[in-house]
């Protein structure tokens, strides 16, 4: 690295250390740019793919109240994807490229969405646990160093809080209902608990990127810190529901002031990440169909806009 | 040739607000669609009563590397603030 680039890198790090936000037109190391394109676009893809397991239940919601809430939540997720795609585009990648990366299977998205939503209780478990985990991560990211990403997070966090409350309200209703309803809620918790813990990523000692991410203030807390925060806040919520978390090693540790918990099945995690989860292929197929079936709308919109522009020109001339 | 919809910057004025504020960006084929999309994306919770859309290419931003010299003139002009002027307490309505 020559002297000029060394100085630019040092200045950049000094700005980060001083708590300044980096904006789209500022100088940044190429690795910082590439890391953000990857991370922000993965986040955006996750929002959009995340619409699918919940979209699955909109037509079968048990009441109008549940239906409007679920519709609004799924609509919000589309909006979140849009904020994040826009943030990624500030770094020099086009929307078409981003869509191509998702549709071709090149890009990753949060593997939690490769699990199926089997019962109505899954809507409760997803809102409570999956959105709960996402909120913890996203609140942390409101302090991330890249300006457009941080601002998208602020907006997303404001909207996300009803998502979790909606899910928990569903769980409460089921747990205060019939035996069968409570059993359905327990079953959903059993299936979504461990994948939710995996949302925070591999353990710190197995995360080679964490150090650089912390140095550039992309991440402000580590995977394990966030995972512990999630467990500590969620266990009392499960107690209030009268449900049992499917971890026989879960135990309050007075010394640490936190819950000890059992081993995560990292083989399952990597297997799902690699594309062998229960719904990976189904999710990708749905995304490709949506993109392909919507092509005529995109083309028609452009043709209409051009026609209108021509009309204006010929009227003026 | 494939045509991508251009990017637009969106500005919203809230019910109690005096000015439009920048809230983000989105893609749309033309201005009319940009306004409808802005309504869908940025006013779901009654955040705004007025929307401005501007194609991003029409926005010129100041160069962050030149910020120092661009904003330097205001640094030593504290006399633009009311607190610079000393008036006795007896003076009212000033």
Coordinates of C-alpha atoms in Angstrom, one line a residue:
Chain A
X1 CA 0.0 0.0 0.0
X2 CA 1.6 3.3 -1.0
X3 CA 1.8 6.4 1.2
X4 CA -1.3 8.1 -0.3
X5 CA -3.6 5.1 0.3
X6 CA -2.1 4.6 3.8
X7 CA -3.0 8.2 4.7
X8 CA -6.6 7.9 3.3
X9 CA -7.1 4.7 5.3
X10 CA -5.8 6.4 8.4
X11 CA -8.0 9.4 7.9
X12 CA -11.0 7.1 7.3
X13 CA -10.3 5.1 10.5
X14 CA -9.9 8.4 12.5
X15 CA -13.4 9.5 11.3
X16 CA -14.8 6.1 12.3
X17 CA -13.1 6.3 15.7
X18 CA -14.5 9.9 16.2
X19 CA -18.0 8.5 15.7
X20 CA -18.6 10.2 12.4
X21 CA -21.1 8.8 9.8
X22 CA -19.7 7.8 6.4
X23 CA -21.9 9.0 3.6
X24 CA -22.2 7.8 0.0
X25 CA -19.8 10.2 -1.7
X26 CA -17.1 10.0 1.0
X27 CA -13.9 8.1 0.4
X28 CA -13.9 4.6 1.8
X29 CA -11.7 1.5 1.6
X30 CA -12.9 -0.8 -1.2
X31 CA -13.4 -3.6 1.4
X32 CA -15.7 -1.3 3.4
X33 CA -17.8 -0.7 0.3
X34 CA -17.9 -4.3 -0.8
X35 CA -18.8 -5.5 2.7
X36 CA -21.7 -3.1 2.9
X37 CA -23.0 -4.0 -0.5
X38 CA -23.0 -7.6 0.6
X39 CA -24.4 -7.0 4.1
X40 CA -27.1 -4.4 3.1
X41 CA -28.3 -6.4 0.1
X42 CA -28.5 -9.6 2.2
X43 CA -30.6 -7.7 4.7
X44 CA -32.8 -6.4 1.9
X45 CA -33.2 -9.9 0.4
X46 CA -34.2 -11.2 3.8
X47 CA -37.0 -8.7 4.2
X48 CA -38.5 -9.6 0.8
X49 CA -38.1 -13.4 1.2
X50 CA -39.4 -12.9 4.7
X51 CA -42.7 -11.9 3.3
X52 CA -43.3 -15.5 2.0
X53 CA -43.7 -17.6 5.2
X54 CA -46.2 -15.1 6.5
X55 CA -47.9 -14.3 3.2
X56 CA -48.7 -18.0 3.3
X57 CA -51.2 -17.4 6.1
X58 CA -53.0 -14.2 5.1
X59 CA -55.9 -15.9 3.4
X60 CA -56.3 -18.3 6.4
X61 CA -56.0 -15.8 9.3
X62 CA -58.7 -16.7 11.9
X63 CA -60.2 -13.2 12.2
X64 CA -60.4 -9.8 10.5
X65 CA -58.2 -8.3 13.2
X66 CA -55.5 -10.9 12.6
X67 CA -55.8 -10.6 8.8
X68 CA -55.4 -6.8 8.7
X69 CA -52.4 -7.0 11.1
X70 CA -50.7 -9.7 9.2
X71 CA -51.3 -7.9 5.8
X72 CA -49.8 -4.7 7.3
X73 CA -46.8 -6.5 8.7
X74 CA -46.1 -8.2 5.3
X75 CA -46.5 -4.8 3.6
X76 CA -44.0 -3.3 6.0
X77 CA -41.5 -6.0 5.2
X78 CA -41.7 -5.0 1.5
X79 CA -41.1 -1.4 2.5
X80 CA -38.1 -2.4 4.6
X81 CA -36.7 -4.3 1.6
X82 CA -37.1 -1.1 -0.4
X83 CA -35.3 1.1 2.1
X84 CA -32.4 -1.3 2.2
X85 CA -32.1 -1.8 -1.6
X86 CA -32.0 2.0 -1.8
X87 CA -29.2 2.1 0.8
X88 CA -27.3 -0.6 -1.1
X89 CA -27.7 1.3 -4.4
X90 CA -25.9 4.3 -2.9
X91 CA -22.7 2.2 -3.0
X92 CA -22.7 1.7 -6.7
X93 CA -24.9 -1.4 -7.6
X94 CA -28.1 -1.3 -9.5
X95 CA -31.5 -2.6 -8.5
X96 CA -31.5 -5.0 -11.5
X97 CA -28.1 -6.4 -10.4
X98 CA -29.4 -6.9 -6.8
X99 CA -32.5 -8.7 -8.1
X100 CA -30.4 -10.9 -10.4
X101 CA -28.2 -11.9 -7.5
X102 CA -31.2 -12.9 -5.4
X103 CA -33.1 -14.7 -8.2
X104 CA -30.1 -16.7 -9.4
X105 CA -29.3 -17.9 -5.9
X106 CA -26.0 -16.1 -5.9
X107 CA -27.0 -13.9 -3.0
X108 CA -27.7 -15.1 0.5
X109 CA -30.5 -14.0 2.8
X110 CA -31.2 -14.8 6.4
X111 CA -31.6 -18.6 6.6
X112 CA -34.5 -18.4 9.1
X113 CA -36.8 -17.8 6.2
X114 CA -35.9 -21.3 4.8
X115 CA -38.1 -22.8 7.5
X116 CA -41.8 -23.6 6.7
X117 CA -44.8 -21.9 8.4
X118 CA -46.8 -24.9 9.2
X119 CA -49.6 -23.7 11.5
X120 CA -51.3 -20.4 12.5
X121 CA -49.3 -20.5 15.7
X122 CA -46.2 -20.1 13.5
X123 CA -47.4 -16.5 12.8
X124 CA -47.2 -15.9 16.6
X125 CA -43.8 -17.5 17.0
X126 CA -42.4 -15.7 14.0
X127 CA -43.6 -12.3 15.1
X128 CA -42.4 -12.9 18.7
X129 CA -39.1 -14.7 18.1
X130 CA -37.9 -13.9 14.6
X131 CA -38.9 -10.2 14.7
X132 CA -37.7 -10.1 18.3
X133 CA -34.2 -11.3 17.2
X134 CA -34.3 -8.9 14.2
X135 CA -35.2 -5.9 16.4
X136 CA -32.2 -6.6 18.7
X137 CA -29.9 -6.7 15.7
X138 CA -31.5 -3.7 14.0
X139 CA -31.4 -1.5 17.1
X140 CA -27.7 -2.1 17.3
X141 CA -27.4 -1.2 13.6
X142 CA -29.0 2.2 14.1
X143 CA -25.5 3.1 15.3
X144 CA -23.7 1.6 12.3
X145 CA -21.1 3.8 10.7
X146 CA -22.5 4.0 7.1
X147 CA -25.1 6.8 7.1
X148 CA -27.7 5.5 4.6
X149 CA -27.7 2.1 6.4
X150 CA -28.1 3.6 9.8
X151 CA -31.0 5.9 8.7
X152 CA -32.8 2.9 7.1
X153 CA -32.4 1.1 10.4
X154 CA -34.0 4.0 12.4
X155 CA -37.0 3.9 10.1
X156 CA -37.3 0.1 10.2
X157 CA -37.0 -0.1 14.0
X158 CA -40.0 2.3 14.4
X159 CA -42.1 0.1 12.2
X160 CA -40.9 -3.2 13.6
X161 CA -42.2 -2.9 17.1
X162 CA -45.8 -3.6 16.2
X163 CA -44.6 -6.7 14.4
X164 CA -43.3 -8.3 17.6
X165 CA -46.3 -7.2 19.6
X166 CA -48.7 -8.7 17.0
X167 CA -46.9 -12.0 17.2
X168 CA -46.9 -12.1 21.0
X169 CA -50.6 -11.2 21.1
X170 CA -51.3 -14.2 18.9
X171 CA -49.2 -16.5 21.2
X172 CA -51.1 -15.0 24.3
X173 CA -54.5 -15.7 22.7
X174 CA -53.5 -19.3 21.8
X175 CA -52.0 -20.0 25.3
X176 CA -55.2 -18.7 27.0
X177 CA -57.4 -20.8 24.7
X178 CA -58.1 -24.5 24.4
X179 CA -55.7 -27.3 25.1
X180 CA -55.3 -27.8 21.4
X181 CA -54.5 -24.1 20.8
X182 CA -51.9 -24.1 23.6
X183 CA -50.3 -27.3 22.2
X184 CA -50.1 -25.6 18.8
X185 CA -48.4 -22.7 20.4
X186 CA -45.9 -24.9 22.2
X187 CA -45.2 -26.8 18.9
X188 CA -44.5 -23.6 17.1
X189 CA -42.1 -22.5 19.8
X190 CA -40.4 -25.9 19.7
X191 CA -39.7 -25.5 15.9
X192 CA -38.7 -21.8 15.9
X193 CA -36.6 -21.4 19.0
X194 CA -33.2 -22.8 17.8
X195 CA -33.4 -21.3 14.3
X196 CA -34.1 -17.9 15.9
X197 CA -30.9 -18.3 18.0
X198 CA -29.0 -19.1 14.8
X199 CA -30.2 -15.8 13.3
X200 CA -27.4 -14.1 15.2
X201 CA -24.8 -16.0 13.2
X202 CA -21.9 -18.3 14.2
X203 CA -20.2 -18.0 17.5
X204 CA -17.7 -15.1 17.9
X205 CA -14.7 -17.5 17.8
X206 CA -16.0 -18.8 14.5
X207 CA -16.6 -15.4 12.9
X208 CA -13.5 -14.3 11.2
X209 CA -15.1 -11.0 9.9
X210 CA -16.2 -9.8 13.3
X211 CA -12.9 -8.0 14.3
X212 CA -12.8 -5.9 11.1
X213 CA -16.6 -5.2 11.3
X214 CA -16.2 -4.0 14.9
X215 CA -13.2 -1.8 14.0
X216 CA -15.1 -0.1 11.2
X217 CA -18.2 0.1 13.5
X218 CA -20.3 -1.8 11.0
X219 CA -21.2 -4.1 13.9
X220 CA -21.4 -2.5 17.4
X221 CA -21.9 -5.7 19.3
X222 CA -20.8 -9.3 18.6
X223 CA -23.0 -12.3 17.6
X224 CA -22.7 -13.9 21.0
X225 CA -23.5 -10.6 22.8
X226 CA -26.7 -10.1 20.8
X227 CA -27.7 -13.8 21.1
X228 CA -27.3 -13.6 24.9
X229 CA -29.4 -10.4 25.0
X230 CA -32.2 -12.1 23.0
X231 CA -32.3 -15.1 25.3
X232 CA -32.2 -13.0 28.5
X233 CA -35.2 -10.9 27.3
X234 CA -37.2 -13.8 25.8
X235 CA -37.2 -16.4 28.5
X236 CA -39.4 -14.3 30.9
X237 CA -41.8 -13.7 27.9
X238 CA -42.1 -17.5 27.5
X239 CA -42.7 -17.9 31.2
X240 CA -45.6 -15.4 31.0
X241 CA -47.1 -17.5 28.2
X242 CA -46.8 -20.7 30.3
X243 CA -44.7 -22.3 27.5
X244 CA -41.5 -24.3 27.9
X245 CA -38.4 -23.3 25.8
X246 CA -37.1 -26.5 24.2
X247 CA -33.7 -26.4 25.9
X248 CA -33.1 -28.7 28.9
X249 CA -29.8 -26.8 29.6
X250 CA -31.5 -23.4 29.9
X251 CA -30.7 -22.1 33.4
X252 CA -30.4 -18.7 35.1
X253 CA -26.8 -18.1 36.1
X254 CA -26.6 -15.7 39.1
X255 CA -22.8 -15.0 38.6
X256 CA -23.2 -14.0 35.0
X257 CA -26.6 -12.3 35.5
X258 CA -27.6 -14.2 32.3
X259 CA -29.2 -17.5 31.2
X260 CA -26.9 -20.4 30.4
X261 CA -28.1 -22.3 27.4
X262 CA -27.5 -25.5 25.5
X263 CA -25.4 -26.2 22.4
X264 CA -26.6 -25.0 19.1
X265 CA -26.7 -27.5 16.2
X266 CA -24.2 -25.7 13.9
X267 CA -24.4 -28.5 11.4
X268 CA -28.0 -27.7 10.8
X269 CA -27.1 -24.0 10.5
X270 CA -24.4 -24.5 7.8
X271 CA -26.6 -27.0 6.0
X272 CA -29.4 -24.5 5.7
X273 CA -27.0 -21.7 4.7
X274 CA -25.6 -24.0 2.0
X275 CA -29.1 -24.4 0.5
X276 CA -30.4 -27.6 2.0
X277 CA -33.0 -26.1 4.3
X278 CA -36.6 -27.2 4.0
X279 CA -37.7 -24.2 1.9
X280 CA -34.7 -22.9 0.1
X281 CA -35.8 -24.0 -3.4
X282 CA -39.4 -23.1 -2.8
X283 CA -38.5 -19.5 -1.7
X284 CA -36.2 -19.0 -4.7
X285 CA -38.9 -20.3 -7.0
X286 CA -41.5 -17.9 -5.5
X287 CA -39.1 -15.0 -6.0
X288 CA -38.4 -15.9 -9.6
X289 CA -42.0 -16.3 -10.4
X290 CA -42.9 -12.9 -8.9
X291 CA -40.1 -11.3 -10.9
X292 CA -41.0 -13.0 -14.2
X293 CA -44.7 -12.5 -13.8
X294 CA -44.3 -8.9 -13.0
X295 CA -42.1 -8.1 -16.1
X296 CA -45.0 -7.0 -18.2
X297 CA -45.9 -4.4 -15.5
X298 CA -42.4 -3.0 -15.4
X299 CA -42.2 -2.8 -19.2
X300 CA -45.7 -1.3 -19.5
X301 CA -44.8 1.4 -17.0
X302 CA -41.8 2.4 -19.0
X303 CA -43.7 2.4 -22.3
X304 CA -46.5 4.5 -20.7
X305 CA -44.1 7.0 -19.3
X306 CA -42.3 7.4 -22.6
X307 CA -45.6 7.8 -24.5
X308 CA -46.7 10.5 -22.0
X309 CA -43.4 12.3 -22.4
X310 CA -43.7 12.2 -26.2
X311 CA -47.2 13.6 -26.0
X312 CA -46.0 16.5 -23.8
X313 CA -43.2 17.3 -26.3
X314 CA -45.5 17.2 -29.4
X315 CA -48.1 19.3 -27.6
X316 CA -45.5 21.9 -26.7
X317 CA -44.0 21.9 -30.2
Chain B
X1 CA -32.2 -2.7 -24.3
X2 CA -33.5 -3.2 -20.8
X3 CA -34.7 0.0 -19.2
X4 CA -34.5 0.3 -15.5
X5 CA -36.8 2.8 -13.7
X6 CA -34.8 5.9 -12.6
X7 CA -34.3 6.7 -8.9
X8 CA -36.2 9.5 -7.2
X9 CA -35.5 11.3 -3.9
X10 CA -38.6 11.7 -1.8
X11 CA -39.4 14.7 0.4
X12 CA -42.4 14.6 2.8
X13 CA -44.0 17.5 4.7
X14 CA -45.8 16.4 7.9
X15 CA -49.1 17.7 9.1
X16 CA -47.4 20.0 11.7
X17 CA -44.3 20.6 9.6
X18 CA -43.3 23.7 7.8
X19 CA -40.8 22.2 5.3
X20 CA -40.5 19.0 3.3
X21 CA -37.9 16.6 4.6
X22 CA -35.9 14.0 2.8
X23 CA -37.1 10.6 3.8
X24 CA -35.4 8.3 1.3
X25 CA -35.4 7.2 -2.3
X26 CA -37.3 4.8 -4.6
X27 CA -37.6 3.7 -8.3
X28 CA -40.5 4.7 -10.5
X29 CA -41.1 5.0 -14.2
X30 CA -42.2 8.7 -14.1
X31 CA -43.1 11.4 -11.6
X32 CA -46.8 10.4 -11.2
X33 CA -45.8 6.9 -10.3
X34 CA -43.1 8.2 -8.0
X35 CA -45.7 10.1 -6.0
X36 CA -47.9 7.1 -5.7
X37 CA -45.0 4.9 -4.7
X38 CA -43.9 7.5 -2.2
X39 CA -47.4 7.5 -0.7
X40 CA -47.2 3.7 -0.3
X41 CA -43.7 3.5 1.0
X42 CA -43.3 6.6 3.2
X43 CA -46.8 7.6 4.5
X44 CA -48.3 4.4 5.7
X45 CA -48.5 5.9 9.2
X46 CA -49.9 9.3 8.2
X47 CA -46.4 10.7 8.2
X48 CA -47.1 13.3 5.5
X49 CA -49.6 15.6 3.9
X50 CA -47.4 16.6 1.0
X51 CA -44.9 14.8 -1.2
X52 CA -42.2 16.2 -3.5
X53 CA -40.3 13.8 -5.8
X54 CA -37.1 14.8 -7.6
X55 CA -35.1 12.5 -9.9
X56 CA -31.8 11.8 -8.1
X57 CA -29.8 13.0 -11.1
X58 CA -31.2 16.5 -10.6
X59 CA -29.7 16.8 -7.1
X60 CA -26.3 18.3 -6.7
X61 CA -24.6 17.7 -3.4
X62 CA -21.7 19.7 -1.9
X63 CA -18.4 17.8 -2.0
X64 CA -17.7 16.4 1.4
X65 CA -13.9 16.8 0.8
X66 CA -14.5 20.6 0.4
X67 CA -16.7 20.9 3.5
X68 CA -14.0 22.7 5.5
X69 CA -13.5 25.6 3.2
X70 CA -17.2 25.7 2.1
X71 CA -18.4 26.3 5.7
X72 CA -15.4 28.1 7.1
X73 CA -16.8 31.7 6.6
X74 CA -19.5 31.2 9.3
X75 CA -17.1 30.0 12.0
X76 CA -16.0 33.4 13.2
X77 CA -19.2 35.3 12.8
X78 CA -20.8 34.9 16.2
X79 CA -22.3 38.4 15.9
X80 CA -25.0 36.7 13.8
X81 CA -26.5 35.4 17.0
X82 CA -28.7 37.4 19.3
X83 CA -26.6 36.5 22.4
X84 CA -23.7 38.5 21.1
X85 CA -25.5 41.8 21.9
X86 CA -25.6 43.0 25.6
X87 CA -28.8 44.8 26.6
X88 CA -29.9 45.7 30.2
X89 CA -32.6 43.5 31.7
X90 CA -35.1 46.4 31.8
X91 CA -35.4 46.4 28.1
X92 CA -38.6 44.5 27.2
X93 CA -39.8 42.8 24.0
X94 CA -36.3 42.4 22.6

